[in-house]
Amino acid sequence: MANDLPPRPPPPLLDDACALFLDVDGTLIEFERDPEAVTLLPEVRDAIGRISDRLEGAVALISGRPLGQLDDLFAPLHLPAAGLHGHELRSANGRLDSPTDTTDTTDTSEWLHAVHQQAMRFAHGHPGVLVEDKGRSLALHWRGAPHAAGDVRAFAERHIRGNAGYRLQPGDHVVEFVPEGSDKGRALQQLMQHPPFRGRLPVFLGDDLTDEFGFDAANAQHGWSVLVGARSPSAAVFALPHIRSVHAWLQENAY
């Protein structure tokens, strides 16, 4: 069906009252079959660092990746960040906030471990499917096996049943078991409660279904929601057509 909505305009340039929240994969870097194979262009890292200085530190990463991976990817930058869709949260003062949900139980850990083992066996029978163990979450990627998409989704739906501590988060060629109560919108809301974000206008950039939570949260605070790409439907108000345009927009704002 054709999209009859008018095209979303590009976002304005940031002013000094903004707070910038950035998704990573699909927004700042291209997807790879192996999520650990990605790299961030040095000039993009430098632009983000300059924007952070200009906004007095009000720049954060909000990603499905663990914080450790984000720090390795963005080093030497050490930004406020939400990892694992907000299950890990680091504020501007470097403090790690504990998750507010109750999934850190022995029963839940054993359940996720069992799902991981079954997922590995499933992937062995579906060459190209990648199982990514993130510690508190588990992702199944089928970018290397597009024909297996239906089987991967069916596996995930079958194994999430009966577990109240986790939910399924679909994404671009991936489905992920994530703790209930963790999403990018809640992460944005939590960061906005503390300096240097508090009182600023939130600007959230993202590309995937996981980022819709962030778009909703930014919109609710009268901020800017920016979709990377042309996916529809979306709650985003603005759009940039591709990752290269995100890089160019960041460079424009890094003065």
PDB file of C-alpha atoms in Angstrom:
ATOM      1  CA  MET A   1       0.000   0.000   0.000  1.00  0.00           C
ATOM      2  CA  ALA A   2       1.349   3.419  -0.869  1.00  0.00           C
ATOM      3  CA  ASN A   3       2.089   5.808   1.963  1.00  0.00           C
ATOM      4  CA  ASP A   4      -0.219   8.783   1.467  1.00  0.00           C
ATOM      5  CA  LEU A   5       1.340  10.822   4.279  1.00  0.00           C
ATOM      6  CA  PRO A   6       3.518  13.773   3.260  1.00  0.00           C
ATOM      7  CA  PRO A   7       7.260  13.122   3.578  1.00  0.00           C
ATOM      8  CA  ARG A   8       8.758  14.002   6.941  1.00  0.00           C
ATOM      9  CA  PRO A   9      10.982  17.086   6.847  1.00  0.00           C
ATOM     10  CA  PRO A  10      14.610  16.944   7.981  1.00  0.00           C
ATOM     11  CA  PRO A  11      15.268  18.038  11.577  1.00  0.00           C
ATOM     12  CA  PRO A  12      16.367  21.583  12.290  1.00  0.00           C
ATOM     13  CA  LEU A  13      19.851  22.225  13.587  1.00  0.00           C
ATOM     14  CA  LEU A  14      20.301  21.798  17.316  1.00  0.00           C
ATOM     15  CA  ASP A  15      20.276  24.840  19.543  1.00  0.00           C
ATOM     16  CA  ASP A  16      22.045  25.099  22.882  1.00  0.00           C
ATOM     17  CA  ALA A  17      18.869  24.128  24.790  1.00  0.00           C
ATOM     18  CA  CYS A  18      18.668  20.654  23.206  1.00  0.00           C
ATOM     19  CA  ALA A  19      19.652  17.254  24.566  1.00  0.00           C
ATOM     20  CA  LEU A  20      20.699  14.706  21.947  1.00  0.00           C
ATOM     21  CA  PHE A  21      19.933  10.974  22.209  1.00  0.00           C
ATOM     22  CA  LEU A  22      21.429   8.666  19.579  1.00  0.00           C
ATOM     23  CA  ASP A  23      20.645   5.111  18.615  1.00  0.00           C
ATOM     24  CA  VAL A  24      23.729   3.367  17.226  1.00  0.00           C
ATOM     25  CA  ASP A  25      23.156   0.463  14.810  1.00  0.00           C
ATOM     26  CA  GLY A  26      21.315   1.597  11.689  1.00  0.00           C
ATOM     27  CA  THR A  27      21.614   5.228  12.775  1.00  0.00           C
ATOM     28  CA  LEU A  28      25.339   5.918  13.165  1.00  0.00           C
ATOM     29  CA  ILE A  29      26.769   2.692  11.720  1.00  0.00           C
ATOM     30  CA  GLU A  30      25.686   0.238   9.045  1.00  0.00           C
ATOM     31  CA  PHE A  31      24.379  -3.169  10.043  1.00  0.00           C
ATOM     32  CA  GLU A  32      26.693  -6.159   9.685  1.00  0.00           C
ATOM     33  CA  ARG A  33      25.969  -9.868   9.841  1.00  0.00           C
ATOM     34  CA  ASP A  34      28.171  -9.987  12.947  1.00  0.00           C
ATOM     35  CA  PRO A  35      27.310  -7.074  15.315  1.00  0.00           C
ATOM     36  CA  GLU A  36      30.887  -7.114  16.642  1.00  0.00           C
ATOM     37  CA  ALA A  37      32.309  -6.433  13.158  1.00  0.00           C
ATOM     38  CA  VAL A  38      31.104  -2.810  12.971  1.00  0.00           C
ATOM     39  CA  THR A  39      33.275   0.301  13.185  1.00  0.00           C
ATOM     40  CA  LEU A  40      32.480   3.965  13.791  1.00  0.00           C
ATOM     41  CA  LEU A  41      34.028   6.545  11.488  1.00  0.00           C
ATOM     42  CA  PRO A  42      36.509   8.713  13.437  1.00  0.00           C
ATOM     43  CA  GLU A  43      35.032  11.906  12.014  1.00  0.00           C
ATOM     44  CA  VAL A  44      31.571  10.902  13.301  1.00  0.00           C
ATOM     45  CA  ARG A  45      32.996  10.187  16.760  1.00  0.00           C
ATOM     46  CA  ASP A  46      34.737  13.575  16.715  1.00  0.00           C
ATOM     47  CA  ALA A  47      31.543  15.373  15.682  1.00  0.00           C
ATOM     48  CA  ILE A  48      29.585  13.735  18.504  1.00  0.00           C
ATOM     49  CA  GLY A  49      32.299  14.749  20.952  1.00  0.00           C
ATOM     50  CA  ARG A  50      32.161  18.360  19.797  1.00  0.00           C
ATOM     51  CA  ILE A  51      28.363  18.400  20.068  1.00  0.00           C
ATOM     52  CA  SER A  52      28.637  16.988  23.590  1.00  0.00           C
ATOM     53  CA  ASP A  53      31.021  19.787  24.546  1.00  0.00           C
ATOM     54  CA  ARG A  54      28.696  22.372  23.027  1.00  0.00           C
ATOM     55  CA  LEU A  55      25.641  20.960  24.865  1.00  0.00           C
ATOM     56  CA  GLU A  56      27.541  20.731  28.157  1.00  0.00           C
ATOM     57  CA  GLY A  57      27.464  16.945  28.142  1.00  0.00           C
ATOM     58  CA  ALA A  58      23.800  16.501  27.172  1.00  0.00           C
ATOM     59  CA  VAL A  59      24.486  13.794  24.573  1.00  0.00           C
ATOM     60  CA  ALA A  60      23.673  10.131  25.279  1.00  0.00           C
ATOM     61  CA  LEU A  61      23.717   6.818  23.435  1.00  0.00           C
ATOM     62  CA  ILE A  62      20.590   4.648  23.677  1.00  0.00           C
ATOM     63  CA  SER A  63      21.207   1.220  22.212  1.00  0.00           C
ATOM     64  CA  GLY A  64      20.426  -2.452  22.346  1.00  0.00           C
ATOM     65  CA  ARG A  65      24.158  -3.078  22.755  1.00  0.00           C
ATOM     66  CA  PRO A  66      25.694  -3.601  26.211  1.00  0.00           C
ATOM     67  CA  LEU A  67      27.497  -0.612  27.713  1.00  0.00           C
ATOM     68  CA  GLY A  68      30.851  -2.348  27.367  1.00  0.00           C
ATOM     69  CA  GLN A  69      30.433  -2.672  23.607  1.00  0.00           C
ATOM     70  CA  LEU A  70      29.365   0.972  23.324  1.00  0.00           C
ATOM     71  CA  ASP A  71      32.431   2.140  25.242  1.00  0.00           C
ATOM     72  CA  ASP A  72      34.731   0.080  23.016  1.00  0.00           C
ATOM     73  CA  LEU A  73      33.037   1.388  19.879  1.00  0.00           C
ATOM     74  CA  PHE A  74      33.122   5.075  20.901  1.00  0.00           C
ATOM     75  CA  ALA A  75      36.451   5.183  22.775  1.00  0.00           C
ATOM     76  CA  PRO A  76      37.937   7.509  23.832  1.00  0.00           C
ATOM     77  CA  LEU A  77      34.499   9.128  24.184  1.00  0.00           C
ATOM     78  CA  HIS A  78      32.777   8.038  27.392  1.00  0.00           C
ATOM     79  CA  LEU A  79      29.197   9.261  27.101  1.00  0.00           C
ATOM     80  CA  PRO A  80      26.087   8.858  29.234  1.00  0.00           C
ATOM     81  CA  ALA A  81      24.423   5.783  27.823  1.00  0.00           C
ATOM     82  CA  ALA A  82      21.600   3.277  28.035  1.00  0.00           C
ATOM     83  CA  GLY A  83      22.566  -0.243  27.038  1.00  0.00           C
ATOM     84  CA  LEU A  84      20.412  -3.323  26.489  1.00  0.00           C
ATOM     85  CA  HIS A  85      17.402  -1.123  25.640  1.00  0.00           C
ATOM     86  CA  GLY A  86      17.734   0.721  28.958  1.00  0.00           C
ATOM     87  CA  HIS A  87      18.357  -2.243  31.240  1.00  0.00           C
ATOM     88  CA  GLU A  88      21.831  -0.770  31.779  1.00  0.00           C
ATOM     89  CA  LEU A  89      21.856   2.968  32.434  1.00  0.00           C
ATOM     90  CA  ARG A  90      24.848   5.246  33.028  1.00  0.00           C
ATOM     91  CA  SER A  91      24.199   8.861  33.927  1.00  0.00           C
ATOM     92  CA  ALA A  92      26.445  11.812  33.144  1.00  0.00           C
ATOM     93  CA  ASN A  93      28.276  11.470  36.460  1.00  0.00           C
ATOM     94  CA  GLY A  94      29.306   7.935  35.521  1.00  0.00           C
ATOM     95  CA  ARG A  95      26.975   6.247  37.995  1.00  0.00           C
ATOM     96  CA  LEU A  96      25.441   2.964  36.891  1.00  0.00           C
ATOM     97  CA  ASP A  97      21.774   2.906  37.807  1.00  0.00           C
ATOM     98  CA  SER A  98      20.335  -0.439  38.852  1.00  0.00           C
ATOM     99  CA  PRO A  99      17.474  -1.778  36.740  1.00  0.00           C
ATOM    100  CA  THR A 100      14.075  -1.309  38.303  1.00  0.00           C
ATOM    101  CA  ASP A 101      12.563  -4.591  37.182  1.00  0.00           C
ATOM    102  CA  THR A 102      12.745  -7.906  38.987  1.00  0.00           C
ATOM    103  CA  THR A 103      14.194 -10.168  36.310  1.00  0.00           C
ATOM    104  CA  ASP A 104      17.539 -10.691  38.070  1.00  0.00           C
ATOM    105  CA  THR A 105      16.449 -13.884  39.776  1.00  0.00           C
ATOM    106  CA  THR A 106      17.973 -17.331  39.742  1.00  0.00           C
ATOM    107  CA  ASP A 107      14.922 -18.786  38.020  1.00  0.00           C
ATOM    108  CA  THR A 108      15.017 -16.170  35.261  1.00  0.00           C
ATOM    109  CA  SER A 109      18.776 -16.533  34.763  1.00  0.00           C
ATOM    110  CA  GLU A 110      18.386 -20.285  34.449  1.00  0.00           C
ATOM    111  CA  TRP A 111      15.501 -19.797  32.016  1.00  0.00           C
ATOM    112  CA  LEU A 112      17.534 -17.439  29.798  1.00  0.00           C
ATOM    113  CA  HIS A 113      20.507 -19.803  29.924  1.00  0.00           C
ATOM    114  CA  ALA A 114      18.268 -22.669  28.805  1.00  0.00           C
ATOM    115  CA  VAL A 115      16.852 -20.569  25.951  1.00  0.00           C
ATOM    116  CA  HIS A 116      20.409 -19.692  24.938  1.00  0.00           C
ATOM    117  CA  GLN A 117      21.384 -23.348  24.756  1.00  0.00           C
ATOM    118  CA  GLN A 118      18.310 -24.195  22.687  1.00  0.00           C
ATOM    119  CA  ALA A 119      18.948 -21.195  20.443  1.00  0.00           C
ATOM    120  CA  MET A 120      22.481 -22.416  19.760  1.00  0.00           C
ATOM    121  CA  ARG A 121      21.122 -25.798  18.719  1.00  0.00           C
ATOM    122  CA  PHE A 122      18.503 -24.068  16.567  1.00  0.00           C
ATOM    123  CA  ALA A 123      21.188 -21.932  14.870  1.00  0.00           C
ATOM    124  CA  HIS A 124      23.280 -25.019  14.191  1.00  0.00           C
ATOM    125  CA  GLY A 125      20.386 -26.320  12.102  1.00  0.00           C
ATOM    126  CA  HIS A 126      19.874 -22.966  10.374  1.00  0.00           C
ATOM    127  CA  PRO A 127      23.234 -21.858   8.911  1.00  0.00           C
ATOM    128  CA  GLY A 128      23.562 -18.078   8.840  1.00  0.00           C
ATOM    129  CA  VAL A 129      21.442 -17.484  11.960  1.00  0.00           C
ATOM    130  CA  LEU A 130      23.523 -15.770  14.658  1.00  0.00           C
ATOM    131  CA  VAL A 131      22.837 -16.028  18.397  1.00  0.00           C
ATOM    132  CA  GLU A 132      24.136 -13.004  20.341  1.00  0.00           C
ATOM    133  CA  ASP A 133      24.472 -13.428  24.107  1.00  0.00           C
ATOM    134  CA  LYS A 134      24.280  -9.992  25.756  1.00  0.00           C
ATOM    135  CA  GLY A 135      24.232 -11.244  29.340  1.00  0.00           C
ATOM    136  CA  ARG A 136      20.824  -9.983  30.446  1.00  0.00           C
ATOM    137  CA  SER A 137      19.314 -10.320  26.973  1.00  0.00           C
ATOM    138  CA  LEU A 138      19.575 -12.662  24.007  1.00  0.00           C
ATOM    139  CA  ALA A 139      19.295 -11.756  20.319  1.00  0.00           C
ATOM    140  CA  LEU A 140      18.710 -13.975  17.283  1.00  0.00           C
ATOM    141  CA  HIS A 141      19.882 -12.419  14.001  1.00  0.00           C
ATOM    142  CA  TRP A 142      18.896 -13.715  10.568  1.00  0.00           C
ATOM    143  CA  ARG A 143      20.610 -11.121   8.342  1.00  0.00           C
ATOM    144  CA  GLY A 144      22.865 -13.904   7.096  1.00  0.00           C
ATOM    145  CA  ALA A 145      19.915 -16.259   6.540  1.00  0.00           C
ATOM    146  CA  PRO A 146      16.907 -14.243   5.323  1.00  0.00           C
ATOM    147  CA  HIS A 147      15.046 -17.420   4.377  1.00  0.00           C
ATOM    148  CA  ALA A 148      15.013 -18.404   8.086  1.00  0.00           C
ATOM    149  CA  ALA A 149      13.091 -15.325   9.290  1.00  0.00           C
ATOM    150  CA  GLY A 150       9.828 -17.187   9.887  1.00  0.00           C
ATOM    151  CA  ASP A 151      11.532 -20.025  11.741  1.00  0.00           C
ATOM    152  CA  VAL A 152      13.463 -17.599  13.956  1.00  0.00           C
ATOM    153  CA  ARG A 153      10.310 -15.694  14.867  1.00  0.00           C
ATOM    154  CA  ALA A 154       8.464 -18.933  15.574  1.00  0.00           C
ATOM    155  CA  PHE A 155      11.318 -20.135  17.819  1.00  0.00           C
ATOM    156  CA  ALA A 156      11.236 -16.865  19.771  1.00  0.00           C
ATOM    157  CA  GLU A 157       7.440 -16.862  20.158  1.00  0.00           C
ATOM    158  CA  ARG A 158       7.496 -20.452  21.353  1.00  0.00           C
ATOM    159  CA  HIS A 159      10.144 -19.837  24.005  1.00  0.00           C
ATOM    160  CA  ILE A 160       8.811 -16.550  25.393  1.00  0.00           C
ATOM    161  CA  ARG A 161       5.499 -18.111  26.408  1.00  0.00           C
ATOM    162  CA  GLY A 162       4.995 -18.424  30.118  1.00  0.00           C
ATOM    163  CA  ASN A 163       7.832 -16.087  31.142  1.00  0.00           C
ATOM    164  CA  ALA A 164       6.534 -12.888  32.698  1.00  0.00           C
ATOM    165  CA  GLY A 165       9.994 -11.366  33.199  1.00  0.00           C
ATOM    166  CA  TYR A 166      10.881 -10.983  29.524  1.00  0.00           C
ATOM    167  CA  ARG A 167       9.325  -9.719  26.309  1.00  0.00           C
ATOM    168  CA  LEU A 168      10.224 -10.044  22.635  1.00  0.00           C
ATOM    169  CA  GLN A 169      11.638  -6.997  20.871  1.00  0.00           C
ATOM    170  CA  PRO A 170      11.577  -7.268  17.066  1.00  0.00           C
ATOM    171  CA  GLY A 171      14.082  -5.321  15.009  1.00  0.00           C
ATOM    172  CA  ASP A 172      15.826  -5.175  11.638  1.00  0.00           C
ATOM    173  CA  HIS A 173      16.546  -8.874  10.862  1.00  0.00           C
ATOM    174  CA  VAL A 174      16.617  -9.633  14.591  1.00  0.00           C
ATOM    175  CA  VAL A 175      14.361 -10.598  17.461  1.00  0.00           C
ATOM    176  CA  GLU A 176      15.518 -10.184  21.021  1.00  0.00           C
ATOM    177  CA  PHE A 177      14.552 -11.483  24.458  1.00  0.00           C
ATOM    178  CA  VAL A 178      14.727  -8.370  26.663  1.00  0.00           C
ATOM    179  CA  PRO A 179      13.769  -7.772  30.310  1.00  0.00           C
ATOM    180  CA  GLU A 180      10.269  -6.429  30.892  1.00  0.00           C
ATOM    181  CA  GLY A 181      10.317  -2.764  31.881  1.00  0.00           C
ATOM    182  CA  SER A 182      13.334  -1.964  29.715  1.00  0.00           C
ATOM    183  CA  ASP A 183      12.892   0.139  26.597  1.00  0.00           C
ATOM    184  CA  LYS A 184      14.519   3.151  24.990  1.00  0.00           C
ATOM    185  CA  GLY A 185      11.684   5.505  25.886  1.00  0.00           C
ATOM    186  CA  ARG A 186      12.017   4.795  29.602  1.00  0.00           C
ATOM    187  CA  ALA A 187      15.762   5.244  29.311  1.00  0.00           C
ATOM    188  CA  LEU A 188      15.291   8.678  27.742  1.00  0.00           C
ATOM    189  CA  GLN A 189      12.794   9.633  30.459  1.00  0.00           C
ATOM    190  CA  GLN A 190      15.190   8.572  33.213  1.00  0.00           C
ATOM    191  CA  LEU A 191      18.135  10.470  31.750  1.00  0.00           C
ATOM    192  CA  MET A 192      15.975  13.582  31.282  1.00  0.00           C
ATOM    193  CA  GLN A 193      15.389  13.700  35.034  1.00  0.00           C
ATOM    194  CA  HIS A 194      19.046  14.473  35.770  1.00  0.00           C
ATOM    195  CA  PRO A 195      21.650  17.066  34.789  1.00  0.00           C
ATOM    196  CA  PRO A 196      22.807  17.923  32.184  1.00  0.00           C
ATOM    197  CA  PHE A 197      19.645  16.718  30.411  1.00  0.00           C
ATOM    198  CA  ARG A 198      17.018  18.077  32.790  1.00  0.00           C
ATOM    199  CA  GLY A 199      15.110  21.066  31.416  1.00  0.00           C
ATOM    200  CA  ARG A 200      16.346  20.602  27.866  1.00  0.00           C
ATOM    201  CA  LEU A 201      14.501  19.700  24.668  1.00  0.00           C
ATOM    202  CA  PRO A 202      15.025  15.986  23.904  1.00  0.00           C
ATOM    203  CA  VAL A 203      16.071  15.074  20.358  1.00  0.00           C
ATOM    204  CA  PHE A 204      16.047  11.342  19.603  1.00  0.00           C
ATOM    205  CA  LEU A 205      17.475   9.764  16.425  1.00  0.00           C
ATOM    206  CA  GLY A 206      16.755   6.133  15.568  1.00  0.00           C
ATOM    207  CA  ASP A 207      15.887   3.831  12.714  1.00  0.00           C
ATOM    208  CA  ASP A 208      14.267   0.646  13.997  1.00  0.00           C
ATOM    209  CA  LEU A 209      11.139  -0.600  15.756  1.00  0.00           C
ATOM    210  CA  THR A 210      13.060  -0.514  19.045  1.00  0.00           C
ATOM    211  CA  ASP A 211      13.388   3.253  18.592  1.00  0.00           C
ATOM    212  CA  GLU A 212       9.649   3.900  18.494  1.00  0.00           C
ATOM    213  CA  PHE A 213       9.703   3.935  22.308  1.00  0.00           C
ATOM    214  CA  GLY A 214      12.260   6.748  22.120  1.00  0.00           C
ATOM    215  CA  PHE A 215      10.216   8.652  19.538  1.00  0.00           C
ATOM    216  CA  ASP A 216       7.134   8.468  21.763  1.00  0.00           C
ATOM    217  CA  ALA A 217       9.093   9.660  24.799  1.00  0.00           C
ATOM    218  CA  ALA A 218      10.639  12.591  22.921  1.00  0.00           C
ATOM    219  CA  ASN A 219       7.272  13.590  21.467  1.00  0.00           C
ATOM    220  CA  ALA A 220       5.648  13.452  24.904  1.00  0.00           C
ATOM    221  CA  GLN A 221       8.178  16.019  26.124  1.00  0.00           C
ATOM    222  CA  HIS A 222       7.595  18.267  23.080  1.00  0.00           C
ATOM    223  CA  GLY A 223      10.974  17.274  21.657  1.00  0.00           C
ATOM    224  CA  TRP A 224      12.084  16.097  18.227  1.00  0.00           C
ATOM    225  CA  SER A 225      11.797  12.516  16.992  1.00  0.00           C
ATOM    226  CA  VAL A 226      13.948  11.758  13.947  1.00  0.00           C
ATOM    227  CA  LEU A 227      13.555   8.592  11.878  1.00  0.00           C
ATOM    228  CA  VAL A 228      16.560   7.404   9.890  1.00  0.00           C
ATOM    229  CA  GLY A 229      15.141   5.924   6.703  1.00  0.00           C
ATOM    230  CA  ALA A 230      11.588   5.775   5.345  1.00  0.00           C
ATOM    231  CA  ARG A 231       9.961   3.086   7.483  1.00  0.00           C
ATOM    232  CA  SER A 232       6.201   3.434   7.908  1.00  0.00           C
ATOM    233  CA  PRO A 233       4.288   3.736  10.123  1.00  0.00           C
ATOM    234  CA  SER A 234       6.351   5.611  12.687  1.00  0.00           C
ATOM    235  CA  ALA A 235       5.750   8.140  15.445  1.00  0.00           C
ATOM    236  CA  ALA A 236       8.740  10.182  14.241  1.00  0.00           C
ATOM    237  CA  VAL A 237       8.073  13.769  13.198  1.00  0.00           C
ATOM    238  CA  PHE A 238      11.314  14.377  11.268  1.00  0.00           C
ATOM    239  CA  ALA A 239      13.447  12.125   9.055  1.00  0.00           C
ATOM    240  CA  LEU A 240      16.897  11.750   7.583  1.00  0.00           C
ATOM    241  CA  PRO A 241      17.057   9.409   4.578  1.00  0.00           C
ATOM    242  CA  HIS A 242      20.116   7.330   5.475  1.00  0.00           C
ATOM    243  CA  ILE A 243      23.153   7.007   7.734  1.00  0.00           C
ATOM    244  CA  ARG A 244      25.273   9.286   5.542  1.00  0.00           C
ATOM    245  CA  SER A 245      22.724  12.057   6.040  1.00  0.00           C
ATOM    246  CA  VAL A 246      22.922  11.524   9.808  1.00  0.00           C
ATOM    247  CA  HIS A 247      26.687  11.951   9.600  1.00  0.00           C
ATOM    248  CA  ALA A 248      26.271  15.147   7.581  1.00  0.00           C
ATOM    249  CA  TRP A 249      23.687  16.508  10.051  1.00  0.00           C
ATOM    250  CA  LEU A 250      25.997  15.792  12.977  1.00  0.00           C
ATOM    251  CA  GLN A 251      28.850  17.556  11.212  1.00  0.00           C
ATOM    252  CA  GLU A 252      26.618  20.601  10.668  1.00  0.00           C
ATOM    253  CA  ASN A 253      25.834  20.676  14.364  1.00  0.00           C
ATOM    254  CA  ALA A 254      29.452  20.246  15.500  1.00  0.00           C
ATOM    255  CA  TYR A 255      30.476  23.877  15.351  1.00  0.00           C
TER     256      TYR A 255
END
